[in-house]
């Protein structure tokens, strides 16, 4: 099983600040890494596919990078509506797995 | 626009079988990967399994002995059965589509299943 480890687990951030979340895979997964945002009592929503590819309708302040075993989600200029938990997910192997989540709080 | 809607009978008693159905509109079960994912209260996401292509399935080994995913293309829905449930199976259960087996692009709203006597 491919284990995904996110850091940090929690981040308290001021609006307009830049946020960086890291996801490390226990083995190389190429670019088969995707990022989701989940707000309280809502289903997750995909933000980035294949490590760095944008999703239609997702604000351009969300971007992704990385390949192999280390990946990053960046939120440029955080807005209040970005308060949520963020998850990475790999589709390189079975079973599909998720990171443990990173909760982003607005100060 | 693809839409997914979970439905099920409600609370389940320990040792019984949990059964849920996901009805798909705006898309055909004949294409894509159709998944079940769960999230215990206050915890992270766990992939349960998927069904594709006329009933081919893959399951999470952690649940494999208890899980069955099936589909009914005439009704455009797919279903989850999880046997011998315990309190640890209490979770919000989501159905989701994965495009080409990759990212989950469409999700249901989720349904909370409580296992309790």
PDB file of C-alpha atoms in Angstrom:
ATOM      1  CA  UNK A   1       0.000   0.000   0.000  1.00  0.00           C
ATOM      2  CA  UNK A   2       1.238   3.459  -0.900  1.00  0.00           C
ATOM      3  CA  UNK A   3       1.250   5.672   2.186  1.00  0.00           C
ATOM      4  CA  UNK A   4       0.792   9.415   1.738  1.00  0.00           C
ATOM      5  CA  UNK A   5       1.997  11.685   4.532  1.00  0.00           C
ATOM      6  CA  UNK A   6       0.942  15.317   4.575  1.00  0.00           C
ATOM      7  CA  UNK A   7       2.578  18.156   6.447  1.00  0.00           C
ATOM      8  CA  UNK A   8       1.628  20.100   8.383  1.00  0.00           C
ATOM      9  CA  UNK A   9      -1.464  18.603   9.987  1.00  0.00           C
ATOM     10  CA  UNK A  10      -2.775  22.058  10.852  1.00  0.00           C
ATOM     11  CA  UNK A  11      -2.028  25.570   9.737  1.00  0.00           C
ATOM     12  CA  UNK A  12      -3.448  28.882  11.004  1.00  0.00           C
ATOM     13  CA  UNK A  13      -3.010  31.524   8.342  1.00  0.00           C
ATOM     14  CA  UNK A  14      -3.765  35.229   7.863  1.00  0.00           C
ATOM     15  CA  UNK A  15      -5.782  36.240   4.775  1.00  0.00           C
ATOM     16  CA  UNK A  16      -3.612  37.075   1.744  1.00  0.00           C
ATOM     17  CA  UNK A  17      -0.822  34.914   3.121  1.00  0.00           C
ATOM     18  CA  UNK A  18       0.665  32.101   1.007  1.00  0.00           C
ATOM     19  CA  UNK A  19      -0.047  28.503   2.089  1.00  0.00           C
ATOM     20  CA  UNK A  20       2.101  25.499   1.229  1.00  0.00           C
ATOM     21  CA  UNK A  21       1.060  21.912   1.970  1.00  0.00           C
ATOM     22  CA  UNK A  22       3.368  18.978   1.295  1.00  0.00           C
ATOM     23  CA  UNK A  23       2.429  15.394   0.481  1.00  0.00           C
ATOM     24  CA  UNK A  24       5.083  12.694   0.516  1.00  0.00           C
ATOM     25  CA  UNK A  25       4.525   9.233  -0.965  1.00  0.00           C
ATOM     26  CA  UNK A  26       6.124   6.065   0.416  1.00  0.00           C
ATOM     27  CA  UNK A  27       7.163   5.098  -3.128  1.00  0.00           C
ATOM     28  CA  UNK A  28       7.365   6.804  -6.500  1.00  0.00           C
ATOM     29  CA  UNK A  29       3.950   7.511  -8.010  1.00  0.00           C
ATOM     30  CA  UNK A  30       4.969   9.617 -10.999  1.00  0.00           C
ATOM     31  CA  UNK A  31       2.396  12.378 -11.302  1.00  0.00           C
ATOM     32  CA  UNK A  32      -0.576  10.287 -10.181  1.00  0.00           C
ATOM     33  CA  UNK A  33      -1.296  12.629  -7.292  1.00  0.00           C
ATOM     34  CA  UNK A  34      -4.441  14.727  -6.865  1.00  0.00           C
ATOM     35  CA  UNK A  35      -5.533  17.372  -4.362  1.00  0.00           C
ATOM     36  CA  UNK A  36      -8.962  17.941  -2.786  1.00  0.00           C
ATOM     37  CA  UNK A  37     -10.582  20.554  -0.597  1.00  0.00           C
ATOM     38  CA  UNK A  38     -13.224  19.558   1.927  1.00  0.00           C
ATOM     39  CA  UNK A  39     -15.261  22.121   3.834  1.00  0.00           C
ATOM     40  CA  UNK A  40     -17.299  21.116   6.908  1.00  0.00           C
ATOM     41  CA  UNK A  41     -20.319  18.969   6.065  1.00  0.00           C
ATOM     42  CA  UNK A  42     -19.461  18.961   2.372  1.00  0.00           C
ATOM     43  CA  UNK A  43     -18.080  16.379  -0.028  1.00  0.00           C
ATOM     44  CA  UNK A  44     -14.475  16.745  -1.109  1.00  0.00           C
ATOM     45  CA  UNK A  45     -13.882  18.778  -4.261  1.00  0.00           C
ATOM     46  CA  UNK A  46     -10.958  18.180  -6.613  1.00  0.00           C
ATOM     47  CA  UNK A  47      -8.591  21.153  -6.925  1.00  0.00           C
ATOM     48  CA  UNK A  48      -5.616  19.780  -8.857  1.00  0.00           C
ATOM     49  CA  UNK A  49      -5.204  16.599 -10.903  1.00  0.00           C
ATOM     50  CA  UNK A  50      -2.010  14.805 -11.918  1.00  0.00           C
ATOM     51  CA  UNK A  51       0.140  16.850  -9.527  1.00  0.00           C
ATOM     52  CA  UNK A  52      -0.038  20.144 -11.389  1.00  0.00           C
ATOM     53  CA  UNK A  53      -2.960  20.204 -13.805  1.00  0.00           C
ATOM     54  CA  UNK A  54      -5.649  22.761 -13.102  1.00  0.00           C
ATOM     55  CA  UNK A  55      -9.340  21.955 -12.847  1.00  0.00           C
ATOM     56  CA  UNK A  56     -11.945  24.070 -14.619  1.00  0.00           C
ATOM     57  CA  UNK A  57     -13.709  26.390 -12.212  1.00  0.00           C
ATOM     58  CA  UNK A  58     -11.059  26.217  -9.484  1.00  0.00           C
ATOM     59  CA  UNK A  59      -9.533  29.628  -8.645  1.00  0.00           C
ATOM     60  CA  UNK A  60      -6.091  30.224 -10.099  1.00  0.00           C
ATOM     61  CA  UNK A  61      -4.608  30.848  -6.630  1.00  0.00           C
ATOM     62  CA  UNK A  62      -4.529  27.045  -6.211  1.00  0.00           C
ATOM     63  CA  UNK A  63      -1.558  25.339  -7.845  1.00  0.00           C
ATOM     64  CA  UNK A  64       0.314  22.066  -7.525  1.00  0.00           C
ATOM     65  CA  UNK A  65       3.798  20.822  -8.232  1.00  0.00           C
ATOM     66  CA  UNK A  66       6.006  17.811  -7.765  1.00  0.00           C
ATOM     67  CA  UNK A  67       6.552  14.310  -9.058  1.00  0.00           C
ATOM     68  CA  UNK A  68       7.815  10.985  -7.823  1.00  0.00           C
ATOM     69  CA  UNK A  69       7.495  11.069  -4.049  1.00  0.00           C
ATOM     70  CA  UNK A  70       7.173  14.734  -3.091  1.00  0.00           C
ATOM     71  CA  UNK A  71       4.313  17.029  -3.989  1.00  0.00           C
ATOM     72  CA  UNK A  72       3.146  20.479  -2.990  1.00  0.00           C
ATOM     73  CA  UNK A  73      -0.175  22.299  -3.001  1.00  0.00           C
ATOM     74  CA  UNK A  74       0.157  26.072  -2.914  1.00  0.00           C
ATOM     75  CA  UNK A  75      -2.554  28.593  -2.189  1.00  0.00           C
ATOM     76  CA  UNK A  76      -1.425  32.066  -3.212  1.00  0.00           C
ATOM     77  CA  UNK A  77      -3.066  34.882  -1.284  1.00  0.00           C
ATOM     78  CA  UNK A  78      -5.372  32.899   0.997  1.00  0.00           C
ATOM     79  CA  UNK A  79      -8.988  33.992   1.159  1.00  0.00           C
ATOM     80  CA  UNK A  80     -11.457  33.439   4.005  1.00  0.00           C
ATOM     81  CA  UNK A  81     -13.425  30.942   1.891  1.00  0.00           C
ATOM     82  CA  UNK A  82     -10.322  28.701   1.707  1.00  0.00           C
ATOM     83  CA  UNK A  83     -10.756  27.559   5.306  1.00  0.00           C
ATOM     84  CA  UNK A  84     -11.018  23.804   4.859  1.00  0.00           C
ATOM     85  CA  UNK A  85      -9.208  20.486   5.147  1.00  0.00           C
ATOM     86  CA  UNK A  86      -7.009  19.562   2.201  1.00  0.00           C
ATOM     87  CA  UNK A  87      -6.233  15.989   1.155  1.00  0.00           C
ATOM     88  CA  UNK A  88      -3.852  14.454  -1.340  1.00  0.00           C
ATOM     89  CA  UNK A  89      -4.777  11.190  -3.082  1.00  0.00           C
ATOM     90  CA  UNK A  90      -2.801   8.786  -5.251  1.00  0.00           C
ATOM     91  CA  UNK A  91      -4.115   6.804  -8.210  1.00  0.00           C
ATOM     92  CA  UNK A  92      -0.837   5.072  -9.070  1.00  0.00           C
ATOM     93  CA  UNK A  93      -1.613   1.840  -7.262  1.00  0.00           C
ATOM     94  CA  UNK A  94      -4.201  -0.165  -5.397  1.00  0.00           C
ATOM     95  CA  UNK A  95      -5.613   0.392  -2.914  1.00  0.00           C
ATOM     96  CA  UNK A  96      -6.211   4.060  -3.653  1.00  0.00           C
ATOM     97  CA  UNK A  97      -5.024   6.040  -0.649  1.00  0.00           C
ATOM     98  CA  UNK A  98      -5.331   9.513   0.803  1.00  0.00           C
ATOM     99  CA  UNK A  99      -3.122  11.648   2.976  1.00  0.00           C
ATOM    100  CA  UNK A 100      -4.327  12.233   6.524  1.00  0.00           C
ATOM    101  CA  UNK A 101      -5.426  15.782   5.714  1.00  0.00           C
ATOM    102  CA  UNK A 102      -4.232  19.298   6.490  1.00  0.00           C
ATOM    103  CA  UNK A 103      -6.647  21.638   8.203  1.00  0.00           C
ATOM    104  CA  UNK A 104      -6.258  25.288   7.233  1.00  0.00           C
ATOM    105  CA  UNK A 105      -7.748  27.812   9.615  1.00  0.00           C
ATOM    106  CA  UNK A 106      -8.099  31.531   8.989  1.00  0.00           C
ATOM    107  CA  UNK A 107      -6.648  33.727  11.736  1.00  0.00           C
TER     108      UNK A 107
ATOM    109  CA  UNK B   1     -23.377  17.299 -15.558  1.00  0.00           C
ATOM    110  CA  UNK B   2     -22.935  14.030 -13.673  1.00  0.00           C
ATOM    111  CA  UNK B   3     -24.756  13.784 -10.368  1.00  0.00           C
ATOM    112  CA  UNK B   4     -24.540  11.032  -7.755  1.00  0.00           C
ATOM    113  CA  UNK B   5     -26.956  10.375  -4.906  1.00  0.00           C
ATOM    114  CA  UNK B   6     -26.452   7.885  -2.104  1.00  0.00           C
ATOM    115  CA  UNK B   7     -29.396   6.183  -0.450  1.00  0.00           C
ATOM    116  CA  UNK B   8     -29.785   3.578   2.220  1.00  0.00           C
ATOM    117  CA  UNK B   9     -32.076   2.231   4.915  1.00  0.00           C
ATOM    118  CA  UNK B  10     -30.537   4.093   7.875  1.00  0.00           C
ATOM    119  CA  UNK B  11     -28.895   2.809  11.082  1.00  0.00           C
ATOM    120  CA  UNK B  12     -27.415  -0.663  11.123  1.00  0.00           C
ATOM    121  CA  UNK B  13     -26.986  -3.010  14.070  1.00  0.00           C
ATOM    122  CA  UNK B  14     -23.624  -4.617  14.869  1.00  0.00           C
ATOM    123  CA  UNK B  15     -22.994  -7.867  12.956  1.00  0.00           C
ATOM    124  CA  UNK B  16     -25.561  -6.935  10.304  1.00  0.00           C
ATOM    125  CA  UNK B  17     -24.942  -5.920   6.688  1.00  0.00           C
ATOM    126  CA  UNK B  18     -24.757  -2.298   5.585  1.00  0.00           C
ATOM    127  CA  UNK B  19     -26.339  -1.689   2.171  1.00  0.00           C
ATOM    128  CA  UNK B  20     -26.161   1.521   0.159  1.00  0.00           C
ATOM    129  CA  UNK B  21     -27.053   2.478  -3.388  1.00  0.00           C
ATOM    130  CA  UNK B  22     -25.641   5.275  -5.524  1.00  0.00           C
ATOM    131  CA  UNK B  23     -27.878   6.513  -8.306  1.00  0.00           C
ATOM    132  CA  UNK B  24     -26.085   8.177 -11.200  1.00  0.00           C
ATOM    133  CA  UNK B  25     -27.670  10.796 -13.430  1.00  0.00           C
ATOM    134  CA  UNK B  26     -26.115  12.594 -16.365  1.00  0.00           C
ATOM    135  CA  UNK B  27     -23.665   9.782 -17.035  1.00  0.00           C
ATOM    136  CA  UNK B  28     -23.531   6.116 -17.927  1.00  0.00           C
ATOM    137  CA  UNK B  29     -22.236   3.314 -15.731  1.00  0.00           C
ATOM    138  CA  UNK B  30     -20.784   1.770 -18.852  1.00  0.00           C
ATOM    139  CA  UNK B  31     -17.882   4.195 -18.679  1.00  0.00           C
ATOM    140  CA  UNK B  32     -15.616   5.412 -15.886  1.00  0.00           C
ATOM    141  CA  UNK B  33     -14.790   3.939 -12.492  1.00  0.00           C
ATOM    142  CA  UNK B  34     -17.481   4.077  -9.817  1.00  0.00           C
ATOM    143  CA  UNK B  35     -16.177   4.202  -6.273  1.00  0.00           C
ATOM    144  CA  UNK B  36     -17.205   3.992  -2.648  1.00  0.00           C
ATOM    145  CA  UNK B  37     -15.237   6.054  -0.123  1.00  0.00           C
ATOM    146  CA  UNK B  38     -15.933   6.513   3.574  1.00  0.00           C
ATOM    147  CA  UNK B  39     -15.027   9.002   6.292  1.00  0.00           C
ATOM    148  CA  UNK B  40     -15.494   8.240   9.999  1.00  0.00           C
ATOM    149  CA  UNK B  41     -16.658  11.258  12.007  1.00  0.00           C
ATOM    150  CA  UNK B  42     -13.803  13.736  12.413  1.00  0.00           C
ATOM    151  CA  UNK B  43     -11.354  11.530  10.505  1.00  0.00           C
ATOM    152  CA  UNK B  44      -9.857  11.194   7.037  1.00  0.00           C
ATOM    153  CA  UNK B  45     -10.929   9.494   3.830  1.00  0.00           C
ATOM    154  CA  UNK B  46     -10.724   5.758   3.145  1.00  0.00           C
ATOM    155  CA  UNK B  47     -11.232   4.216  -0.284  1.00  0.00           C
ATOM    156  CA  UNK B  48     -13.439   1.130  -0.132  1.00  0.00           C
ATOM    157  CA  UNK B  49     -13.411  -0.038  -3.746  1.00  0.00           C
ATOM    158  CA  UNK B  50     -14.646   0.478  -7.294  1.00  0.00           C
ATOM    159  CA  UNK B  51     -16.587  -1.176 -10.068  1.00  0.00           C
ATOM    160  CA  UNK B  52     -16.025  -0.770 -13.808  1.00  0.00           C
ATOM    161  CA  UNK B  53     -16.798  -2.389 -17.133  1.00  0.00           C
ATOM    162  CA  UNK B  54     -19.649  -4.806 -16.663  1.00  0.00           C
ATOM    163  CA  UNK B  55     -18.914  -5.629 -13.086  1.00  0.00           C
ATOM    164  CA  UNK B  56     -15.146  -5.805 -12.710  1.00  0.00           C
ATOM    165  CA  UNK B  57     -14.296  -4.819  -9.127  1.00  0.00           C
ATOM    166  CA  UNK B  58     -11.330  -3.923  -6.935  1.00  0.00           C
ATOM    167  CA  UNK B  59     -11.484  -3.600  -3.158  1.00  0.00           C
ATOM    168  CA  UNK B  60      -9.357  -2.242  -0.351  1.00  0.00           C
ATOM    169  CA  UNK B  61      -7.619  -5.270   1.204  1.00  0.00           C
ATOM    170  CA  UNK B  62      -8.475  -3.921   4.656  1.00  0.00           C
ATOM    171  CA  UNK B  63     -12.167  -4.531   3.907  1.00  0.00           C
ATOM    172  CA  UNK B  64     -12.024  -7.072   1.096  1.00  0.00           C
ATOM    173  CA  UNK B  65     -13.460 -10.017   3.006  1.00  0.00           C
ATOM    174  CA  UNK B  66     -16.579  -8.017   3.921  1.00  0.00           C
ATOM    175  CA  UNK B  67     -17.225  -5.847   0.840  1.00  0.00           C
ATOM    176  CA  UNK B  68     -19.244  -6.377  -2.307  1.00  0.00           C
ATOM    177  CA  UNK B  69     -19.810  -3.691  -4.927  1.00  0.00           C
ATOM    178  CA  UNK B  70     -22.285  -4.403  -7.702  1.00  0.00           C
ATOM    179  CA  UNK B  71     -24.080  -2.466 -10.398  1.00  0.00           C
ATOM    180  CA  UNK B  72     -27.400  -2.404 -12.200  1.00  0.00           C
ATOM    181  CA  UNK B  73     -26.940  -0.716 -15.548  1.00  0.00           C
ATOM    182  CA  UNK B  74     -30.687  -0.835 -16.286  1.00  0.00           C
ATOM    183  CA  UNK B  75     -31.253   1.433 -13.284  1.00  0.00           C
ATOM    184  CA  UNK B  76     -27.953   3.299 -13.675  1.00  0.00           C
ATOM    185  CA  UNK B  77     -26.970   2.675 -10.094  1.00  0.00           C
ATOM    186  CA  UNK B  78     -24.285   0.815  -8.195  1.00  0.00           C
ATOM    187  CA  UNK B  79     -24.378  -0.584  -4.703  1.00  0.00           C
ATOM    188  CA  UNK B  80     -22.248  -1.312  -1.655  1.00  0.00           C
ATOM    189  CA  UNK B  81     -22.699  -4.156   0.784  1.00  0.00           C
ATOM    190  CA  UNK B  82     -20.508  -4.339   3.885  1.00  0.00           C
ATOM    191  CA  UNK B  83     -21.087  -7.353   6.090  1.00  0.00           C
ATOM    192  CA  UNK B  84     -20.494  -8.004   9.783  1.00  0.00           C
ATOM    193  CA  UNK B  85     -20.378  -4.332  10.668  1.00  0.00           C
ATOM    194  CA  UNK B  86     -19.094  -2.946  13.954  1.00  0.00           C
ATOM    195  CA  UNK B  87     -19.057   0.526  15.479  1.00  0.00           C
ATOM    196  CA  UNK B  88     -15.794   1.128  13.602  1.00  0.00           C
ATOM    197  CA  UNK B  89     -17.800   1.125  10.365  1.00  0.00           C
ATOM    198  CA  UNK B  90     -19.759   4.208  11.461  1.00  0.00           C
ATOM    199  CA  UNK B  91     -18.916   6.809   8.832  1.00  0.00           C
ATOM    200  CA  UNK B  92     -20.147   9.093   6.103  1.00  0.00           C
ATOM    201  CA  UNK B  93     -20.203   6.952   2.973  1.00  0.00           C
ATOM    202  CA  UNK B  94     -19.607   8.676  -0.361  1.00  0.00           C
ATOM    203  CA  UNK B  95     -19.983   7.406  -3.872  1.00  0.00           C
ATOM    204  CA  UNK B  96     -17.723   9.039  -6.431  1.00  0.00           C
ATOM    205  CA  UNK B  97     -16.686   8.768 -10.057  1.00  0.00           C
ATOM    206  CA  UNK B  98     -13.038   8.544 -10.987  1.00  0.00           C
ATOM    207  CA  UNK B  99     -12.290   9.651 -14.499  1.00  0.00           C
ATOM    208  CA  UNK B 100     -10.151   6.996 -16.142  1.00  0.00           C
ATOM    209  CA  UNK B 101      -9.416   5.575 -12.722  1.00  0.00           C
ATOM    210  CA  UNK B 102      -7.573   8.700 -11.650  1.00  0.00           C
ATOM    211  CA  UNK B 103      -8.971  11.635  -9.678  1.00  0.00           C
ATOM    212  CA  UNK B 104     -12.451  11.633  -8.176  1.00  0.00           C
ATOM    213  CA  UNK B 105     -14.240  14.275 -10.215  1.00  0.00           C
ATOM    214  CA  UNK B 106     -17.840  13.826  -9.107  1.00  0.00           C
ATOM    215  CA  UNK B 107     -19.037  12.983  -5.594  1.00  0.00           C
ATOM    216  CA  UNK B 108     -22.354  12.300  -3.948  1.00  0.00           C
ATOM    217  CA  UNK B 109     -23.312  14.400  -0.944  1.00  0.00           C
ATOM    218  CA  UNK B 110     -22.551  11.512   1.397  1.00  0.00           C
ATOM    219  CA  UNK B 111     -24.753   9.586   3.787  1.00  0.00           C
ATOM    220  CA  UNK B 112     -24.004   9.012   7.462  1.00  0.00           C
ATOM    221  CA  UNK B 113     -24.358   5.388   8.504  1.00  0.00           C
ATOM    222  CA  UNK B 114     -24.383   4.740  12.231  1.00  0.00           C
ATOM    223  CA  UNK B 115     -23.703   1.251  13.540  1.00  0.00           C
ATOM    224  CA  UNK B 116     -25.379   0.900  16.894  1.00  0.00           C
ATOM    225  CA  UNK B 117     -27.454  -1.588  18.824  1.00  0.00           C
TER     226      UNK B 117
END
